[in-house]
């Protein structure tokens, strides 16, 4: 394999990783605030169809991505209302959100099956994009790839260096104490859940408007669940989320290219790789329960009711 | 103002009423949805919920579709009781179909149904158990989350089935369609009534519902499940092994789902195909909750969910309503149920704000600090 073959593979790895970066960074904030939203897959599908439909109708990718984020937030709001206001079980509600998102997106998308849009294109930065090897590798991606890396930096700063980030963490570690000293726990959790929804929606919209600019029922194919696994893999640290997302992007792309390299394995087995890799990685990370216990937000998945 | 107030004790009435409330709210939402789609809601309701079950054949279809839902949900419900979140019933169902179906294809010379069918059913259950054993081992040994592992295995199982019917198990006389040969008569589950497609698996599911009630309510293992779910700390204090619970819950869930899988391919489908389930394993999660994680509740809930599936199909054919509407109804039903469950532990109280004297005395509230 030479550089000419390798560069497109590395470049497409970045593309495959980007939706995972968005969805898992979003879920990371949600979980840091002590809420477990298992509905990522559903919110991604909601974002994917909303984004696609709007772009298809208006021709504007910007509106499409905005619609994807709004759809993700709308579904997240539903989740927030049920779990935070009505105190429902977070695991069950998250599962319900995924099942609902799968059904709703198929329902809304029924008239869009088989249509296409003009997908998001890479930007070419004058001069930089033309440098051999480095140009195609670093400077020809679309805006959202760069934005995802910026998001990571901002989040790292937000969680570790700002007062608001400290609050989010406090709410996830000990909502009772945060409440006792006067912070609005439920409100903070709502905001985190909404942010997670927006990021999942954006991740879905990226799938349907950048990676494959079309709508296919259930097109997330478990990426929402992989994003959830990545948060565990990352032991709730943003930099490891990005690392994990790129590793998974690599597995996904290798799987697509394996047959090109003359690997004689049925395509179904290659398609299993990302799912099997997820399981293997979970085993490696969770093997030592201390790593998880030390890093996992203490109140993750537990209900909090100010009066109770 | 209206305020939620914790009840001193969970309301028993509400725990029975909330599924009914959820169904009612789903129907109201359905009414609005039909109106929004420009369909006559009354007609849509008739087509969706009444027409499918107005004939003997229709009732048979109802029981037929309820069977895999019931089997999967019975196993899941027992696990959920013990806080074991097996979400991969869809994958375990697929493996059951593969292993049980494999036996049918392998023993295609055996003409005795008395020999072949029990073998297939056992193989199907074992297939589902094998698939469920993976999250069980990984959780017990490596502390991995069974939700994520069992879910990832759904995709793996579906790809495995797809490979088999596209490759080694493809029917050589099948005009290149990705499907196995049809099972021969001895490998097909016998029908209960002539002319109706319901087969013996429905009876098996009903018997298992009774068995699972006995297990949950009358055995020590069932008691350990309940304690582990309601009070994990008490369970570990009493020395109940969490690992044993995880094992047992996943084995029961996987076995039942595997049985559902083989019952589908040896029943209405009659061969292995790339797709053997329209998401029964996922819908069973809803069934388990709507059925209150109680075996008899699961029986009723699976009939209700089956009606949603069949109604959805009828509405698709007769009113050109999209098939995906079934999924929307299913999700909605679960949302409403979870929300209605609020009233088991809370009640709504109309509270008047303290006035006059209350304002004069400074009240130290939690927020004041």
XYZ file of C-alpha atoms in Angstrom:
677
model
C 0.000 0.000 0.000
C 1.423 3.381 -0.896
C 0.609 6.906 0.179
C -1.740 7.458 -2.742
C -3.961 4.646 -1.487
C -3.580 5.480 2.151
C -4.589 9.116 2.049
C -8.172 8.623 0.830
C -8.582 5.938 3.488
C -7.321 8.172 6.256
C -9.444 11.020 4.956
C -12.599 8.904 4.896
C -11.776 7.678 8.396
C -12.089 11.267 9.562
C -15.469 11.520 7.839
C -16.724 8.326 9.466
C -15.468 9.451 12.864
C -17.066 12.903 12.809
C -20.684 11.907 13.570
C -19.387 9.717 16.404
C -17.416 12.675 17.786
C -20.531 14.855 17.852
C -22.882 12.253 19.275
C -20.487 11.036 21.952
C -19.319 14.485 23.033
C -22.983 15.424 23.411
C -23.770 12.317 25.425
C -20.644 12.899 27.493
C -22.020 16.182 28.818
C -25.386 14.554 29.494
C -23.751 11.763 31.482
C -21.407 14.159 33.264
C -24.581 15.862 34.521
C -25.733 12.494 35.851
C -28.308 11.636 33.215
C -28.117 8.445 31.140
C -29.864 8.990 27.829
C -29.935 5.747 25.882
C -31.930 7.444 23.121
C -28.907 8.625 21.109
C -29.748 6.302 18.214
C -33.302 7.655 18.096
C -32.185 11.282 18.282
C -29.624 10.677 15.549
C -32.288 9.227 13.281
C -34.559 12.168 14.072
C -31.744 14.557 13.157
C -30.901 12.588 10.031
C -34.403 12.725 8.576
C -35.189 16.289 9.692
C -31.934 17.553 8.221
C -32.375 15.625 5.023
C -35.997 16.642 4.545
C -35.292 20.340 5.082
C -32.298 20.366 2.758
C -34.266 18.412 0.187
C -37.092 20.969 0.306
C -35.153 24.200 0.693
C -31.858 23.336 -0.937
C -30.032 24.890 1.979
C -27.587 22.683 3.854
C -27.326 25.253 6.633
C -31.054 25.076 7.271
C -30.809 21.307 7.047
C -28.173 21.043 9.740
C -30.080 23.506 11.915
C -33.211 21.389 11.475
C -31.271 18.267 12.400
C -30.104 19.871 15.627
C -33.594 21.152 16.428
C -35.095 17.710 15.840
C -32.517 16.163 18.151
C -33.315 18.800 20.760
C -37.057 18.242 20.430
C -36.624 14.527 21.092
C -34.211 15.291 23.936
C -36.772 17.666 25.422
C -39.304 14.853 25.432
C -36.758 12.659 27.213
C -35.954 15.453 29.649
C -39.599 16.086 30.424
C -40.206 12.403 31.151
C -37.077 11.688 33.165
C -36.430 15.022 34.860
C -39.908 16.391 35.414
C -41.965 13.213 35.549
C -39.175 11.175 37.184
C -39.436 8.170 34.905
C -36.776 5.470 34.764
C -33.934 6.765 32.577
C -33.004 3.412 31.051
C -36.552 2.587 30.013
C -37.247 6.112 28.764
C -34.055 6.161 26.708
C -34.994 2.862 25.101
C -38.451 4.243 24.397
C -36.876 7.291 22.781
C -34.822 5.097 20.464
C -37.821 2.958 19.495
C -39.887 6.090 18.959
C -37.127 7.768 16.932
C -36.769 4.720 14.692
C -40.518 4.635 14.010
C -40.991 8.379 13.691
C -38.047 8.867 11.334
C -39.260 6.048 9.078
C -42.734 7.582 9.166
C -41.596 11.119 8.335
C -39.063 9.865 5.816
C -41.378 7.637 3.797
C -41.666 10.195 0.993
C -37.949 10.856 0.892
C -36.776 7.300 0.260
C -34.712 7.252 -2.903
C -34.270 11.033 -3.155
C -30.902 12.712 -2.875
C -29.497 16.096 -1.921
C -26.303 17.894 -2.790
C -24.202 16.856 0.177
C -21.774 18.888 2.213
C -18.517 19.333 0.320
C -14.990 19.726 1.600
C -13.648 23.245 1.559
C -10.478 23.955 -0.260
C -8.234 26.361 1.510
C -6.115 28.164 -1.069
C -2.503 27.055 -1.060
C -2.793 24.798 2.012
C -5.017 22.249 0.264
C -2.513 21.945 -2.538
C 0.437 20.822 -0.465
C 1.148 17.260 -1.490
C 0.153 14.599 1.064
C -0.562 17.029 3.888
C -3.042 19.071 1.844
C -5.501 16.268 1.093
C -4.971 14.830 4.542
C -5.542 17.942 6.622
C -7.026 20.762 4.605
C -9.784 19.422 2.396
C -12.437 18.427 4.886
C -15.840 20.002 5.244
C -16.517 22.670 7.831
C -18.167 20.306 10.263
C -15.046 18.180 10.595
C -13.089 21.199 11.764
C -16.008 22.315 13.896
C -16.072 18.926 15.647
C -12.442 19.358 16.684
C -13.157 22.885 17.836
C -16.097 21.536 19.827
C -13.762 19.094 21.534
C -11.378 21.884 22.538
C -14.212 24.068 23.787
C -15.657 21.196 25.758
C -12.376 20.292 27.337
C -12.036 23.912 28.412
C -15.663 24.164 29.497
C -15.622 21.079 31.707
C -12.273 21.711 33.338
C -11.817 25.452 33.368
C -15.188 27.143 33.711
C -17.563 27.610 36.575
C -20.456 26.309 34.490
C -18.484 23.162 33.684
C -17.780 22.651 37.358
C -21.508 22.970 38.012
C -22.339 20.330 35.437
C -19.846 17.989 37.061
C -21.141 18.801 40.541
C -24.688 18.024 39.457
C -23.512 14.682 38.102
C -21.506 13.772 41.175
C -23.828 14.931 43.903
C -27.112 16.523 42.894
C -28.180 16.693 46.551
C -25.254 18.901 47.514
C -25.610 21.061 44.406
C -29.269 21.508 45.256
C -28.543 22.221 48.900
C -26.234 25.105 48.070
C -28.852 26.557 45.797
C -28.105 25.439 42.259
C -30.980 24.497 39.969
C -30.129 20.824 39.426
C -33.094 20.054 37.203
C -32.488 23.076 34.997
C -28.813 22.236 34.560
C -29.741 18.668 33.670
C -32.317 19.930 31.172
C -29.669 22.077 29.487
C -27.228 19.176 29.340
C -29.872 16.868 27.879
C -30.806 19.492 25.265
C -27.177 19.961 24.307
C -26.813 16.206 23.954
C -29.901 16.157 21.747
C -28.559 18.930 19.531
C -25.255 17.093 19.078
C -26.947 13.760 18.336
C -29.227 15.515 15.856
C -26.226 17.135 14.206
C -24.469 13.768 14.050
C -27.510 12.274 12.332
C -27.775 15.183 9.928
C -24.098 14.721 9.106
C -24.816 11.114 8.146
C -27.670 11.982 5.819
C -26.136 15.115 4.341
C -22.400 14.625 4.256
C -21.440 10.962 4.431
C -24.210 9.546 2.259
C -26.399 12.404 0.998
C -29.612 10.427 0.977
C -32.221 9.013 3.301
C -32.334 5.310 4.132
C -34.549 3.941 6.910
C -32.500 3.162 10.009
C -29.399 4.601 8.362
C -27.580 5.136 11.665
C -27.102 1.339 11.834
C -26.240 1.297 15.514
C -23.887 4.290 15.485
C -25.887 5.849 18.308
C -25.152 2.810 20.438
C -21.512 2.866 19.433
C -21.437 6.514 20.531
C -22.782 5.445 23.927
C -20.120 2.761 24.148
C -17.484 5.354 23.260
C -18.420 7.424 26.290
C -17.738 4.404 28.495
C -14.559 3.692 26.555
C -13.510 7.299 27.117
C -14.151 6.976 30.847
C -16.097 10.258 30.498
C -13.088 12.243 29.237
C -13.481 14.304 26.041
C -10.028 13.613 24.581
C -10.559 9.892 24.794
C -13.941 10.301 23.093
C -12.202 11.822 20.101
C -9.496 9.166 20.128
C -12.123 6.426 20.321
C -14.238 7.947 17.565
C -11.255 8.041 15.224
C -10.344 4.456 16.055
C -13.896 3.380 15.242
C -13.926 5.489 12.122
C -10.795 3.593 11.105
C -12.408 0.200 11.718
C -15.478 1.213 9.718
C -13.426 2.397 6.776
C -10.983 -0.520 6.824
C -13.985 -2.776 6.625
C -15.100 -0.990 3.451
C -11.664 -1.143 1.886
C -10.679 -4.648 2.987
C -12.018 -6.278 -0.141
C -10.152 -3.789 -2.268
C -6.969 -5.097 -0.695
C -7.883 -8.601 -1.777
C -9.041 -9.844 1.623
C -11.124 -12.946 0.875
C -13.646 -12.663 3.670
C -17.409 -12.427 3.032
C -18.563 -8.833 3.282
C -20.978 -9.680 6.108
C -18.094 -10.632 8.365
C -16.293 -7.421 7.571
C -19.468 -5.473 8.342
C -19.543 -7.100 11.765
C -16.174 -5.581 12.648
C -17.348 -2.244 14.127
C -19.851 -4.038 16.389
C -17.378 -6.693 17.481
C -14.726 -4.021 17.984
C -17.139 -2.174 20.256
C -17.603 -5.261 22.407
C -13.870 -5.985 22.528
C -13.081 -2.414 23.503
C -15.757 -2.428 26.209
C -14.232 -5.588 27.647
C -10.753 -4.055 27.681
C -11.944 -0.870 29.351
C -14.337 -2.401 31.857
C -12.060 -5.312 32.823
C -10.853 -3.357 35.817
C -13.971 -2.153 37.624
C -11.963 0.513 39.423
C -11.359 2.503 36.229
C -15.078 2.747 35.649
C -16.038 3.358 39.264
C -13.459 6.110 39.674
C -14.489 7.961 36.549
C -18.198 7.370 36.214
C -20.348 10.253 37.481
C -21.674 9.030 40.818
C -25.330 9.880 40.208
C -25.383 8.555 36.628
C -28.814 7.178 35.814
C -30.297 7.976 39.226
C -33.414 10.046 39.640
C -33.276 13.279 41.517
C -36.329 14.939 42.973
C -35.772 18.165 44.895
C -38.602 17.455 47.360
C -37.905 13.814 47.998
C -50.780 25.793 41.824
C -50.613 22.179 40.743
C -47.842 20.330 42.493
C -46.498 16.801 42.480
C -46.308 15.252 45.863
C -44.720 11.914 46.747
C -47.269 9.371 47.946
C -46.582 7.780 51.316
C -47.014 4.400 49.656
C -47.044 3.375 45.982
C -50.598 3.258 44.699
C -51.691 -0.234 43.787
C -54.689 1.046 41.856
C -52.483 3.247 39.684
C -50.098 0.409 38.900
C -53.006 -1.372 37.209
C -54.623 1.761 35.845
C -51.528 3.251 34.259
C -51.302 0.759 31.360
C -54.968 1.461 30.614
C -54.337 5.194 30.831
C -51.367 4.791 28.487
C -53.470 2.874 25.961
C -56.186 5.537 26.163
C -53.686 8.344 25.615
C -52.143 6.462 22.697
C -55.604 6.159 21.143
C -56.233 9.888 21.595
C -52.878 10.669 19.999
C -53.717 8.232 17.232
C -56.960 10.109 16.655
C -55.037 13.365 16.292
C -52.443 11.729 14.081
C -55.066 10.276 11.738
C -56.777 13.654 11.532
C -53.466 15.326 10.750
C -52.893 12.843 7.947
C -56.266 13.816 6.525
C -57.892 10.445 7.222
C -61.249 9.959 8.837
C -60.247 8.910 12.372
C -63.341 6.785 12.924
C -62.687 4.827 9.765
C -58.996 4.597 10.553
C -59.758 3.223 14.023
C -62.123 0.664 12.578
C -59.546 -0.445 10.026
C -56.719 -0.366 12.546
C -58.249 -2.014 15.567
C -61.548 -3.713 14.719
C -61.404 -5.047 11.190
C -58.262 -7.160 11.732
C -59.907 -9.144 14.533
C -63.436 -9.358 13.175
C -62.827 -12.743 11.533
C -61.551 -16.078 12.811
C -58.600 -15.798 10.446
C -57.862 -12.335 11.811
C -57.948 -13.584 15.397
C -55.560 -16.327 14.352
C -53.188 -13.750 12.914
C -53.431 -11.827 16.184
C -52.307 -14.878 18.157
C -49.662 -15.715 15.568
C -47.999 -12.319 15.815
C -48.421 -12.203 19.577
C -46.416 -15.439 19.947
C -42.870 -14.145 19.316
C -43.654 -10.953 21.245
C -44.928 -12.954 24.203
C -41.962 -15.330 24.214
C -39.368 -12.562 23.998
C -41.139 -10.319 26.499
C -41.615 -13.070 29.100
C -37.869 -13.595 29.240
C -37.049 -9.887 29.169
C -39.579 -9.102 31.897
C -37.968 -11.576 34.286
C -34.577 -10.029 33.609
C -35.798 -6.447 33.948
C -37.235 -7.414 37.345
C -33.717 -8.256 38.456
C -32.205 -5.139 36.843
C -30.637 -7.161 34.056
C -31.132 -5.073 30.928
C -31.071 -7.509 28.064
C -31.858 -5.380 25.025
C -30.664 -7.921 22.491
C -33.695 -10.202 22.228
C -33.808 -9.426 18.511
C -30.340 -10.941 18.095
C -31.140 -13.930 20.304
C -34.277 -14.510 18.253
C -32.181 -14.445 15.077
C -29.696 -16.946 16.492
C -32.557 -19.204 17.547
C -33.826 -19.137 13.981
C -30.350 -19.863 12.633
C -29.545 -22.795 14.931
C -33.042 -24.290 14.937
C -33.380 -23.699 11.206
C -29.954 -25.232 10.710
C -31.172 -28.419 12.373
C -34.182 -28.482 10.037
C -31.973 -28.069 6.981
C -29.367 -30.548 8.202
C -31.907 -33.267 9.076
C -33.961 -32.809 5.942
C -34.187 -36.593 5.537
C -35.902 -37.099 8.878
C -39.592 -37.436 8.186
C -40.786 -37.863 11.762
C -42.104 -34.619 13.203
C -42.074 -36.204 16.668
C -38.338 -36.435 16.474
C -37.500 -33.385 14.389
C -39.636 -30.644 15.933
C -38.516 -31.067 19.549
C -34.937 -31.163 18.314
C -35.438 -27.934 16.388
C -37.135 -26.173 19.291
C -34.395 -27.201 21.710
C -31.740 -26.152 19.227
C -33.467 -22.800 18.744
C -33.632 -22.175 22.471
C -29.988 -23.193 22.858
C -29.013 -20.854 20.027
C -30.690 -17.937 21.757
C -29.081 -18.920 25.047
C -25.653 -19.102 23.458
C -26.072 -15.580 22.124
C -27.287 -14.326 25.497
C -24.400 -16.095 27.214
C -21.974 -13.617 25.657
C -23.296 -10.519 27.491
C -23.741 -12.697 30.609
C -20.134 -13.876 30.635
C -18.795 -10.455 29.746
C -20.805 -8.742 32.456
C -19.923 -11.263 35.137
C -16.295 -11.613 34.200
C -15.385 -8.178 32.797
C -18.113 -5.879 34.162
C -19.219 -4.782 30.699
C -22.625 -3.259 30.322
C -25.107 -5.868 29.087
C -27.219 -3.227 27.316
C -24.456 -2.296 24.900
C -23.081 -5.809 24.410
C -26.437 -7.490 23.802
C -27.367 -4.702 21.395
C -24.155 -4.914 19.378
C -24.791 -8.649 19.039
C -28.121 -7.915 17.336
C -26.252 -6.465 14.368
C -23.762 -9.333 14.382
C -26.568 -11.926 14.409
C -28.406 -10.264 11.525
C -25.231 -10.151 9.454
C -24.559 -13.812 10.258
C -28.028 -14.756 9.019
C -27.560 -12.623 5.935
C -24.272 -14.383 5.161
C -25.839 -17.830 5.595
C -28.781 -17.217 3.280
C -26.636 -15.436 0.714
C -23.939 -18.094 0.888
C -23.692 -21.583 2.317
C -27.380 -22.139 3.058
C -28.816 -20.609 -0.074
C -31.366 -22.732 -1.882
C -29.653 -24.042 -5.033
C -33.056 -24.196 -6.726
C -34.085 -20.792 -5.465
C -33.395 -18.743 -8.618
C -30.562 -17.053 -6.745
C -32.860 -15.505 -4.144
C -31.097 -15.103 -0.795
C -33.117 -17.707 1.090
C -32.726 -21.265 2.304
C -34.769 -24.162 0.882
C -38.304 -24.342 2.290
C -38.518 -26.581 5.348
C -40.368 -29.810 4.624
C -43.662 -30.644 6.312
C -42.219 -32.591 9.229
C -40.149 -29.539 10.173
C -43.160 -27.210 10.331
C -45.002 -26.468 13.559
C -48.522 -27.959 13.440
C -51.420 -25.521 13.138
C -53.966 -25.271 15.913
C -57.059 -24.779 13.747
C -57.421 -25.640 10.089
C -57.402 -22.563 7.871
C -55.881 -20.305 10.531
C -52.143 -19.719 10.650
C -51.773 -19.864 14.436
C -49.511 -22.749 15.368
C -48.624 -24.724 18.428
C -46.007 -22.150 19.457
C -48.846 -19.973 20.763
C -49.784 -22.703 23.245
C -46.141 -23.152 24.185
C -45.920 -19.419 24.874
C -49.036 -19.510 27.064
C -47.669 -22.471 29.032
C -44.367 -20.644 29.462
C -46.246 -17.611 30.745
C -47.738 -19.798 33.461
C -44.343 -21.369 34.189
C -42.749 -17.954 34.395
C -45.449 -16.812 36.836
C -44.679 -19.801 39.049
C -40.964 -19.023 38.751
C -41.390 -15.355 39.581
C -43.879 -15.713 42.408
C -43.354 -19.134 43.924
C -39.675 -20.014 43.710
C -36.697 -18.839 45.678
C -34.830 -17.911 42.489
C -37.755 -15.696 41.504
C -37.669 -14.100 44.926
C -33.945 -13.379 44.539
C -34.708 -11.676 41.232
C -37.308 -9.475 42.843
C -35.065 -8.453 45.733
C -32.154 -7.742 43.384
C -34.382 -5.430 41.359
C -36.130 -3.639 44.209
C -33.329 -3.465 46.749
C -29.903 -4.348 45.374
C -28.222 -3.558 48.689
C -30.535 -5.908 50.587
C -29.879 -8.610 48.008
C -26.143 -8.440 48.468
C -26.548 -8.261 52.263
C -28.627 -11.428 52.105
C -25.810 -13.016 50.149
C -27.780 -13.415 46.918
C -25.318 -13.804 44.111
C -25.646 -11.082 41.516
C -23.677 -13.161 39.054
C -26.111 -16.044 39.329
C -29.011 -13.660 38.723
C -27.340 -12.218 35.637
C -26.705 -15.712 34.293
C -30.174 -16.979 34.966
C -31.905 -13.864 33.641
C -29.953 -13.867 30.399
C -30.324 -17.615 29.904
C -34.086 -17.415 30.364
C -34.345 -14.357 28.130
C -32.084 -15.799 25.439
C -33.763 -19.188 25.484
C -37.235 -17.722 25.157
C -36.154 -15.373 22.371
C -34.430 -18.247 20.574
C -37.634 -20.237 20.811
C -39.481 -17.286 19.283
C -36.997 -17.274 16.413
C -37.327 -20.948 15.540
C -41.112 -20.695 15.942
C -41.167 -17.935 13.341
C -39.101 -19.753 10.732
C -40.751 -23.132 11.368
C -44.142 -21.426 11.411
C -45.365 -18.582 9.228
C -42.082 -18.142 7.294
C -41.127 -21.764 6.575
C -37.520 -21.073 5.605
C -34.562 -18.875 6.506
C -34.564 -15.420 4.909
C -32.373 -12.331 5.341
C -35.089 -10.779 7.501
C -37.162 -12.915 9.819
C -38.471 -10.357 12.309
C -39.877 -6.855 11.956
C -38.257 -5.935 15.268
C -40.171 -8.310 17.575
C -37.215 -8.370 19.941
C -37.341 -4.589 20.359
C -41.123 -4.363 20.504
C -40.933 -6.986 23.265
C -39.213 -4.399 25.461
C -42.371 -2.318 25.238
C -44.523 -5.392 25.788
C -42.598 -6.233 28.952
C -43.152 -2.771 30.396
C -46.761 -2.417 29.333
C -47.322 -5.857 30.864
C -45.958 -4.517 34.163
C -43.107 -7.086 34.018
C -45.769 -9.570 35.105
C -46.233 -12.800 33.094
C -49.992 -12.422 32.706
C -49.652 -8.742 31.949
C -47.167 -9.708 29.243
C -49.741 -12.040 27.667
C -52.267 -9.216 27.410
C -49.699 -6.648 26.310
C -48.380 -8.903 23.558
C -51.902 -9.299 22.180
C -52.264 -5.507 22.224
C -48.925 -4.996 20.499
C -49.784 -7.678 17.967
C -52.980 -5.772 17.214
C -50.868 -2.672 16.539
C -48.768 -4.649 14.040
C -51.733 -6.197 12.260
C -53.755 -2.989 12.351
C -50.772 -1.199 10.864
C -50.622 -3.694 8.010
C -54.360 -3.500 7.346
C -54.262 0.293 7.446
C -51.372 0.242 5.022
C -53.263 -1.854 2.513
C -56.726 -0.348 2.907
C -56.030 3.304 3.675
C -52.560 3.785 2.215
C -51.276 4.698 5.653
C -47.506 4.312 5.988
C -46.273 1.075 7.581
C -43.980 3.036 9.881
C -47.028 4.250 11.788
C -46.858 1.020 13.819
C -43.471 2.020 15.173
C -44.737 5.476 16.069
C -47.659 3.954 17.991
C -45.338 1.547 19.805
C -42.957 4.259 20.934
C -45.833 6.503 21.967
C -47.417 3.733 24.029
C -44.215 3.226 25.993
C -43.758 6.957 26.591
C -47.303 7.314 27.902
C -46.901 4.281 30.116
C -43.678 5.583 31.653
C -45.289 8.960 32.200
C -48.476 7.478 33.656
C -46.361 5.417 36.056
C -45.478 8.689 37.729
C -48.818 8.511 39.499
C -47.893 5.238 41.173
C -45.408 7.062 43.372
C -46.655 10.632 43.150
C -49.990 12.379 43.233
C -51.098 15.735 41.960
C -52.091 18.183 44.651
C -53.613 21.588 44.270
C -51.525 23.709 46.591
C -52.353 27.272 47.528
C -49.400 29.494 48.175
C -49.046 30.628 51.765
C -50.228 34.198 52.125
C -50.430 36.902 54.795
C -48.808 35.632 57.954
C -46.585 33.317 55.981
C -45.108 36.267 54.158
C -44.336 38.055 57.400
C -42.308 35.218 58.828
C -39.136 34.713 56.814
C -39.201 31.156 55.610
C -35.820 29.518 55.268
C -36.140 27.483 52.158
C -33.583 25.168 50.686
C -33.024 27.589 47.852
C -32.247 30.500 50.178
C -28.740 29.446 51.053
